[in-house]
Coordinates of C-alpha atoms in Angstrom, one line a residue:
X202 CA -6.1 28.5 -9.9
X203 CA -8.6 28.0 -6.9
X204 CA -8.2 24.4 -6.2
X205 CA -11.1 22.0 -6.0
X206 CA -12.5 21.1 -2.9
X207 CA -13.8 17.5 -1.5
X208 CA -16.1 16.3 0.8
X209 CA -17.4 13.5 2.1
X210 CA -21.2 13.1 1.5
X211 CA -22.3 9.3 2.2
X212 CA -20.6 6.8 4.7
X213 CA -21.3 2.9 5.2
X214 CA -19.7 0.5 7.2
X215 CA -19.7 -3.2 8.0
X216 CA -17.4 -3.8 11.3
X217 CA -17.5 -6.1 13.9
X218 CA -19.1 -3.4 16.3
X219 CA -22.3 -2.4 14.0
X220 CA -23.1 -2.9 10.5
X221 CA -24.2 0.3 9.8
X222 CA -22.0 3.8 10.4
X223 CA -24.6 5.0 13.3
X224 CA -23.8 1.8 14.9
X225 CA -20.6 1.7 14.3
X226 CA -20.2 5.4 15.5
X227 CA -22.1 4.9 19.1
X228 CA -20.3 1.3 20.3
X229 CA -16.9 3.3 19.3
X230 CA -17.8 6.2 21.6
X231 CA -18.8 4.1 24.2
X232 CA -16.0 2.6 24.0
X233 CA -17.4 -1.4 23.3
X234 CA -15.5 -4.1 21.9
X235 CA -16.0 -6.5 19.4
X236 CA -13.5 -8.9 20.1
X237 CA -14.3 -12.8 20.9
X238 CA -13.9 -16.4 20.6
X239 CA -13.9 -17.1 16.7
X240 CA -16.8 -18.7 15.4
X241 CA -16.3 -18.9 11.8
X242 CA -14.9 -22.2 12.3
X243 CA -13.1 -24.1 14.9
X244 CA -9.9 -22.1 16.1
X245 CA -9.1 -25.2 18.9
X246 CA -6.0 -26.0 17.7
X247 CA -4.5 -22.4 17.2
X248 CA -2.8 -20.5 19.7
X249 CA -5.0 -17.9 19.1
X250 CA -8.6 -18.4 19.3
X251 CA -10.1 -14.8 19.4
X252 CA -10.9 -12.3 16.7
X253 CA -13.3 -9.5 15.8
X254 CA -15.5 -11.3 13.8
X255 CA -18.9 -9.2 12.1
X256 CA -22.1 -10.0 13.1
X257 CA -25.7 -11.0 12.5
X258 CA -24.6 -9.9 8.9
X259 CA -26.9 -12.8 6.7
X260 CA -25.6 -12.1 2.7
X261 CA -28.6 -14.1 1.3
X262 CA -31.3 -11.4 2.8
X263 CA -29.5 -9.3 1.0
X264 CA -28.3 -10.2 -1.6
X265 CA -30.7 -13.1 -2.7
X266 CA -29.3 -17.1 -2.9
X267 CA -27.7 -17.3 -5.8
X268 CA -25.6 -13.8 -5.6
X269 CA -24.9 -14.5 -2.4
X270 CA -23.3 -17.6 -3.5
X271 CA -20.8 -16.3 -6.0
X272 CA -19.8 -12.8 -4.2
X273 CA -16.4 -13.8 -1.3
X274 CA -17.3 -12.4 1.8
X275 CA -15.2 -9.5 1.3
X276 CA -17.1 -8.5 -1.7
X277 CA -20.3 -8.7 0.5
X278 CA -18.9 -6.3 3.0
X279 CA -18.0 -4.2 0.2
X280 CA -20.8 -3.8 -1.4
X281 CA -23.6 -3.7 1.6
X282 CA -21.8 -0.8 2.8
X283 CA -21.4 1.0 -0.8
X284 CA -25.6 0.6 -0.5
X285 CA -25.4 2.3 3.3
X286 CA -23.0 4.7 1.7
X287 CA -24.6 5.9 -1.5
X288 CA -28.0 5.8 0.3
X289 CA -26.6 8.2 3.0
X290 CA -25.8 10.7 0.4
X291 CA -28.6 10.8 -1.6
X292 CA -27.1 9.8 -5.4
X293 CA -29.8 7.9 -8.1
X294 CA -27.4 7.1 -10.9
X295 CA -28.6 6.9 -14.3
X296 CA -27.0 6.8 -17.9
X297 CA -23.4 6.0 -18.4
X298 CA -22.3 7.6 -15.0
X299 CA -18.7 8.3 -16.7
X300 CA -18.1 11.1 -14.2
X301 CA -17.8 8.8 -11.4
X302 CA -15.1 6.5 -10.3
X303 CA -15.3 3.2 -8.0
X304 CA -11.9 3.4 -6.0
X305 CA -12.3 0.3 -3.8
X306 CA -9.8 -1.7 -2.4
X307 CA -8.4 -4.7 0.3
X308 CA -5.3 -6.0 1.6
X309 CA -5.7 -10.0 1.1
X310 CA -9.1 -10.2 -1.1
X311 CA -10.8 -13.3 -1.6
X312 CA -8.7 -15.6 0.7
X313 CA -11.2 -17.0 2.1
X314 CA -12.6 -18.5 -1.3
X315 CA -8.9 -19.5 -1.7
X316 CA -9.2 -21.5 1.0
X317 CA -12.6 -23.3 0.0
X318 CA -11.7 -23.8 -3.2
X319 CA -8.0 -25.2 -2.8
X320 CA -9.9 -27.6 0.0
X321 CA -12.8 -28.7 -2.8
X322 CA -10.0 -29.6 -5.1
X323 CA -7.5 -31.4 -3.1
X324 CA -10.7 -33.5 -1.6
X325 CA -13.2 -33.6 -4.6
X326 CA -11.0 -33.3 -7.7
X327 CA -11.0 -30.6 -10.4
X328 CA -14.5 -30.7 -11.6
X329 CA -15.6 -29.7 -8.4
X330 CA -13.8 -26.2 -8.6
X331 CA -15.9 -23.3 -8.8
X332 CA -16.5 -21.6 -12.3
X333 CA -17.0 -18.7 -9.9
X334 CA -13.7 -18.7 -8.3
X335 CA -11.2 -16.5 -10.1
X336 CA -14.0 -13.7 -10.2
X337 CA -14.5 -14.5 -6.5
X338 CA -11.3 -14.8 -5.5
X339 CA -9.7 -11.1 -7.8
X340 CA -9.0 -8.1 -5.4
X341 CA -10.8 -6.0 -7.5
X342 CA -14.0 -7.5 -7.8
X343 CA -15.5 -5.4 -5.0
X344 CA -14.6 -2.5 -7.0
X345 CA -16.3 -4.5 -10.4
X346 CA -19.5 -5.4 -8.4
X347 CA -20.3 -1.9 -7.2
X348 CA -19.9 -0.5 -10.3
X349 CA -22.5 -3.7 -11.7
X350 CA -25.0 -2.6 -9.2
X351 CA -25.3 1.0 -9.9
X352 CA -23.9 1.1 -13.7
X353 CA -21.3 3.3 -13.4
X354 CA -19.2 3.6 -16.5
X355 CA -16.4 6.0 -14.7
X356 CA -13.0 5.1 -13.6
X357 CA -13.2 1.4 -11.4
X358 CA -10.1 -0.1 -9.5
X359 CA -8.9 -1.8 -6.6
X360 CA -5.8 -0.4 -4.8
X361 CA -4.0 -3.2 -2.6
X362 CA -1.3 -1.8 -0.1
X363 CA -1.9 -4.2 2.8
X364 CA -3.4 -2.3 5.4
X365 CA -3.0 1.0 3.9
X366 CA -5.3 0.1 1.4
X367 CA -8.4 1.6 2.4
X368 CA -6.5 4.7 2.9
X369 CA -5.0 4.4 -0.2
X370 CA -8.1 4.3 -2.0
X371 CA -9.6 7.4 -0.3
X372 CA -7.1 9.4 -0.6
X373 CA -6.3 8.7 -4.7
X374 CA -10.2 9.1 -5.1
X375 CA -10.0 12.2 -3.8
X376 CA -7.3 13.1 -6.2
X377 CA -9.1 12.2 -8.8
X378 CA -12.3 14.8 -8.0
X379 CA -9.6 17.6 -7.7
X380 CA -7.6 16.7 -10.2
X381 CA -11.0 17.3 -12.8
X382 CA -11.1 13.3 -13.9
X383 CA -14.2 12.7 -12.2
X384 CA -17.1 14.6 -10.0
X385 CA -18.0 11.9 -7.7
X386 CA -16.5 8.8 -6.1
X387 CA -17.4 5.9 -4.2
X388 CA -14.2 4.5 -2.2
X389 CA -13.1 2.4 0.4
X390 CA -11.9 -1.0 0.9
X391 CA -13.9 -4.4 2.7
X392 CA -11.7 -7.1 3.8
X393 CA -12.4 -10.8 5.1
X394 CA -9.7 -12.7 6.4
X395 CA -10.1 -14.6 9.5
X396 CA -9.3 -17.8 8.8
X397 CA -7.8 -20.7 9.4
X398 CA -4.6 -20.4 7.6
X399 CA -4.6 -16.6 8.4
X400 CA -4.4 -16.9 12.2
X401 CA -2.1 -19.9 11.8
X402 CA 0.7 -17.5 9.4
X403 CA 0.2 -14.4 11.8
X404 CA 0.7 -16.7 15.1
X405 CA 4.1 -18.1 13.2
X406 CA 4.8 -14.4 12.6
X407 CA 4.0 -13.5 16.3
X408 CA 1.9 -10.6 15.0
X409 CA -1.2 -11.3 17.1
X410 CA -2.4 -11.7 20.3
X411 CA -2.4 -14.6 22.5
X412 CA -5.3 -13.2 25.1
X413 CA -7.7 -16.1 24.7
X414 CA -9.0 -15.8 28.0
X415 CA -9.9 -12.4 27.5
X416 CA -10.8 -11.4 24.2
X417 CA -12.7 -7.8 25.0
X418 CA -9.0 -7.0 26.5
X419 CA -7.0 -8.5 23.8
X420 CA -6.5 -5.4 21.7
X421 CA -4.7 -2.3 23.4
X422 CA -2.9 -0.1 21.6
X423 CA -0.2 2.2 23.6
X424 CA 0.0 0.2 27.1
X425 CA 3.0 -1.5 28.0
X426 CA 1.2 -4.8 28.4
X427 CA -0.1 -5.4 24.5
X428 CA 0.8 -8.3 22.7
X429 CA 0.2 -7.9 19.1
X430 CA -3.1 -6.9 16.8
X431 CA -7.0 -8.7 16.8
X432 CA -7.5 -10.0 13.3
X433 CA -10.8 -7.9 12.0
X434 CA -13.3 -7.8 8.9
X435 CA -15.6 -5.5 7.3
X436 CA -16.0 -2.5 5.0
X437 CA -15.9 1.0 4.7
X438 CA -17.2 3.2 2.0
X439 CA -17.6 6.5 1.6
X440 CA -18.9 8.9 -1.2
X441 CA -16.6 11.5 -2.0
X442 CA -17.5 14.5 -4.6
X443 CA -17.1 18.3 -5.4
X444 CA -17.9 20.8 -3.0
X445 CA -20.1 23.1 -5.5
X446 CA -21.9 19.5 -6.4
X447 CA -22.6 18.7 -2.9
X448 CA -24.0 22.1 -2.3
X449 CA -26.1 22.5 -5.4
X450 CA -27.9 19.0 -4.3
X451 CA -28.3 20.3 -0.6
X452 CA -26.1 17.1 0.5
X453 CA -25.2 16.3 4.2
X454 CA -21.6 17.5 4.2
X455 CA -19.4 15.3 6.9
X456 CA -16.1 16.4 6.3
X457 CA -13.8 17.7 4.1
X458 CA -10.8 15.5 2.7
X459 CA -8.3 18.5 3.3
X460 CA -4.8 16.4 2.3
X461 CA -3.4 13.1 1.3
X462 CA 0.6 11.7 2.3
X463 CA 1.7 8.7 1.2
X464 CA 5.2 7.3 1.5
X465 CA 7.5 3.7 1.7
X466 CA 9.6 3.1 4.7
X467 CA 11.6 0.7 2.1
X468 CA 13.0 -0.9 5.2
X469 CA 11.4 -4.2 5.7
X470 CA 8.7 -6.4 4.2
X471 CA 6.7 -6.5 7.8
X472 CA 8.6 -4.3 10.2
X473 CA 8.3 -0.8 10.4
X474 CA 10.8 1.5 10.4
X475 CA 12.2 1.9 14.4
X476 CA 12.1 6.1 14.2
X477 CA 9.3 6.2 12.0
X478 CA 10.4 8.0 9.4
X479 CA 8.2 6.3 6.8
X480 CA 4.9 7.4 8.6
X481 CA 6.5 10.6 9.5
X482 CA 6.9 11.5 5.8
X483 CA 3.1 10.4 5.0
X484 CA 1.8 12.7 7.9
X485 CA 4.1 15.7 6.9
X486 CA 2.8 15.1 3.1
X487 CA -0.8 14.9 4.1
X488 CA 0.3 18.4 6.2
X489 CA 1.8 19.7 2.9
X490 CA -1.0 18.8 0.4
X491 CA -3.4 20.3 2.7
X492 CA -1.8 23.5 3.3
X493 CA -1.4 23.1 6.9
X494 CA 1.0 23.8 9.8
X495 CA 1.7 20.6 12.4
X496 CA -0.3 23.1 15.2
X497 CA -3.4 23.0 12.7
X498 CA -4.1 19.5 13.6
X499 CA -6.1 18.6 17.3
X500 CA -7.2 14.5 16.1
X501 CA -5.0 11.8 15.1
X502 CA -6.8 8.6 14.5
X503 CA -3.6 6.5 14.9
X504 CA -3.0 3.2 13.3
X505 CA -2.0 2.0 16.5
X506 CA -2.3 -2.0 16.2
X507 CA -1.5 -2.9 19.7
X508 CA 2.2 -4.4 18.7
X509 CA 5.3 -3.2 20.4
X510 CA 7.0 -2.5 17.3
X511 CA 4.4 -0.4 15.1
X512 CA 2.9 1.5 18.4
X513 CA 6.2 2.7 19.1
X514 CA 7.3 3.9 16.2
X515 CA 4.0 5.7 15.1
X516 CA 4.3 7.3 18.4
X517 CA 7.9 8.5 17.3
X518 CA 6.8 9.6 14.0
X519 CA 3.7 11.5 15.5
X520 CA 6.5 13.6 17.8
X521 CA 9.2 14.0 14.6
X522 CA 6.4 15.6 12.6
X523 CA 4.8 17.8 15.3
X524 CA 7.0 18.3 17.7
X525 CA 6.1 19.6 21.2
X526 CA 3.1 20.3 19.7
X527 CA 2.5 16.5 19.7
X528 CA 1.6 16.5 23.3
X529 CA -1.1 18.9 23.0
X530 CA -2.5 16.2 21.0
X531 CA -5.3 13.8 21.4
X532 CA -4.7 10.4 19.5
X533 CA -6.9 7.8 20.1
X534 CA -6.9 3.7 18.4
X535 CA -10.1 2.9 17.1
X536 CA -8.8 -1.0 16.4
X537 CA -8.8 -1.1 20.6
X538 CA -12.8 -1.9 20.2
X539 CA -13.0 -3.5 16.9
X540 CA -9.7 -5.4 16.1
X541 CA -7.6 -4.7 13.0
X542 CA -9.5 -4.8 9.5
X543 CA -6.5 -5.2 7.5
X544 CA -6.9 -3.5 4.1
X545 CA -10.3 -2.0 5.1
X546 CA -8.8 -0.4 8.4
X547 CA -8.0 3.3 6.9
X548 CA -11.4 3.5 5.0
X549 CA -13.5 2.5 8.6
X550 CA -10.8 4.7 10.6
X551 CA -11.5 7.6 7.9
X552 CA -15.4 7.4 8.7
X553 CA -14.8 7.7 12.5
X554 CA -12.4 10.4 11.7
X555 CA -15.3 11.9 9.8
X556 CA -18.0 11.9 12.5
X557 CA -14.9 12.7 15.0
X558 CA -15.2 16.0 13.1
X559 CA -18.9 16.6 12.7
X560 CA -19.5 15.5 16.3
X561 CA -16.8 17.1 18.6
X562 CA -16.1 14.0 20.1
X563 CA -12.7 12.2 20.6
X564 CA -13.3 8.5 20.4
X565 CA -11.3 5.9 23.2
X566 CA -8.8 3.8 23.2
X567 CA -9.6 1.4 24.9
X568 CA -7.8 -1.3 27.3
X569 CA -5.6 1.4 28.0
X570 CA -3.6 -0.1 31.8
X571 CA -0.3 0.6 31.9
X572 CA 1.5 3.3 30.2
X573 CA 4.3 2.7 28.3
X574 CA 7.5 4.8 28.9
X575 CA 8.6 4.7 24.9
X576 CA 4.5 5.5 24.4
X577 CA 4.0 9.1 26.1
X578 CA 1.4 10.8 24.1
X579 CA -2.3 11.8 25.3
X580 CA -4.1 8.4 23.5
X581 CA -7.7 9.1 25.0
X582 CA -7.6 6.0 27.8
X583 CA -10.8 4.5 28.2
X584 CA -13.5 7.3 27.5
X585 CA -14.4 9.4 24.7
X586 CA -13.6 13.3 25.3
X587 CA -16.0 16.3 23.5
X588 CA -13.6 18.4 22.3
X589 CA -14.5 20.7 19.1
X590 CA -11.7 19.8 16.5
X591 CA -11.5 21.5 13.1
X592 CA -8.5 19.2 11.5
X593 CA -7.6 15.8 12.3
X594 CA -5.6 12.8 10.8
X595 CA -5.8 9.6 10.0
X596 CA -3.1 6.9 9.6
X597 CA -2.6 4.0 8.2
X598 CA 0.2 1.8 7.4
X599 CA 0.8 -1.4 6.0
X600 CA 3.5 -4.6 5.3
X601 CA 5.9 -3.8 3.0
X602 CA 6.2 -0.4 4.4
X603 CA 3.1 1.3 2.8
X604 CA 2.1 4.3 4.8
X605 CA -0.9 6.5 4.0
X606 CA -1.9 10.0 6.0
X607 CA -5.4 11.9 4.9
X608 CA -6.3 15.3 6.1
X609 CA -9.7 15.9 7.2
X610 CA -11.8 18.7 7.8
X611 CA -14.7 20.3 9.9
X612 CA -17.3 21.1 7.4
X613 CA -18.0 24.1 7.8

């Protein structure tokens, strides 16, 4: 049975380096950070006081007042880049749309309405609680309000694996085009979550970095020197569909989701395995469902957070799966310019992987200053590289030991 094929037709983004994928694309190649002193509110009192915060985004021009007022943050991410996304590819729905799914996920959803509401109650009293805020607050009301905005009847749900979320919800909606369920899907994941009480547990934890005085430098994966991740927000969505469907329309064709790995380290609820066998089973599954040999791949978009312990052991698992042929690869970490975006990190990271692809261009990781002798691999320090690639990964793994490979394509 010839086995279907899917590609990626429509891209959107919301990051903290440009809230559009164009935008996004450029400062990433140029190798621009969006790292700085946090302004959503006053970070004083915290050890750490920087973050890749999104900009000039204003949710009342577009969204209007009053939906603006009952969507989280995250859901606003989400569903400004579904609009970037399904206006990129060229889709009018109409009718009951029950051949198309809405796979979008997030690691931490609406915390940040959490946090407003909890504060409203404790100062205010009950009757001051939202009505709005278990709607706002649900992980899968991203997923909900896409589908309310372009009535689509099809399969709708939110996958939450931490940071392999985004991933995670590519890579199943994929499955579900091949599989026959559905034709067309718009996936991806949006997260929010710099706040307060966020930088406060990760600071406790000793997950994030302490470079206040030097924000754009903060986040670099690889080098000897880093000293944990950049807290990030946005969105990435992308629409995924048949091959035969894409061509018939005369869609833009991006890419080509080629295979999807997925594995647990079952280890540890935050540390990653040391060897890296968890993420070396999702990259040797993504290898496997995609029919491919370890010297087929050129691109790794790494997850590489910029902490000692996950850097290392990606870089471990990168050389158990390909072997020698791992330092004939170029791996680069996208989160050096625009910090970590939690759950919505493998959607984004699957976009630049995408345009990677189509462009022939390796994207930086930046603040790359020292090596490190336990980090050995080619990373891409400092400046994007053209190089024509035809297959490339992209990782992402999460707490709890969630790890997520996909497989992606030159198209043609």
């Amino acid at each position: 049975m010839t086995r279907t094929r899917v590609v990626i037709t429509g891209m959107g983004a919301v990051t903290p380096v440009g809230n559009d994928v164009p935008t996004l694309w450029r400062n990433v190649v140029d190798g621009k950070s969006g790292v700085g002193r946090i302004t959503l509110f006053d970070a004083s009192d915290l050890e750490t006081q920087i973050a890749a915060e999104v900009k000039e985004f204003d949710p009342v021009a577009l969204f209007g007042p009053k939906a603006a007022r009952i969507m989280d943050r995250y859901t606003q991410f989400a569903v400004a880049a579904a609009r970037e996304a399904v206006a990129d590819a060229g889709l009018t729905f109409s009718g009951d749309n029950e051949r198309v799914a809405v796979i979008v996920g997030t690691g931490i959803g609406g915390m940040a309405t959490l946090a407003q509401q909890l504060h409203a109650l404790d100062e205010r009293g009950p009757r001051r609680v939202s009505p709005f805020f278990i709607p706002m607050v649900l992980a899968d009301t991203a997923a909900g309000q896409i589908a309310i905005e372009y009535g689509i009847r099809g399969p709708n749900l939110a996958v939450v694996s931490a940071c392999a979320s985004g991933a995670n919800c590519v890579g199943e909606a994929a499955l579900m085009i091949r599989h026959g369920r559905v034709d067309k899907a718009i996936c991806g994941a949006a997260e929010a979550g710099i706040l307060r009480l966020a930088i406060a547990a990760f600071n406790v934890m000793g997950a994030v970095s302490r470079r206040n005085d030097e924000p754009t430098r903060a986040c670099r994966p690889f080098d000897a020197n880093r000293d944990g991740f950049v807290m990030g927000e946005g969105a990435g969505i992308l629409v995924l569909e048949k091959l035969e469907d894409a061509q018939a329309r005369g869609a833009h064709i991006y890419a080509e989701i080629l295979g999807y790995g997925l594995s647990a380290d079952a280890y540890h609820i935050t540390a990653p395995l040391e060897d890296g066998a968890g993420a070396a089973l999702a990259m040797a599954g993504a290898l496997r469902d995609a029919g491919l040999a370890p010297a087929d791949v050129e691109y790794i978009n790494a997850h590489g957070t910029s902490t000692p312990l996950n850097d290392r052991a990606e870089t471990l698992a990168i050389k158990s799966v390909f072997g020698e042929h791992a330092y004939r690869l170029a791996v680069s970490s996208t989160k050096s310019e625009m910090g970590h975006l939690l759950g919505a990190s493998g959607a984004v990271e699957a976009i630049i992987t995408a345009k990677a692809l189509e462009e022939g261009i390796i994207p930086p990781t930046i603040n790359y200053e020292t090596p490190d002798p336990e980090c050995d691999l080619d990373y891409t320090p400092n400046r994007a590289r053209e190089k024509p690639i035809r297959v490339a990964l992209s990782n992402s793994f999460g707490f709890g030991g969630h790890n997520a490979s996909l497989a992606l394509g030159r198209f043609p």
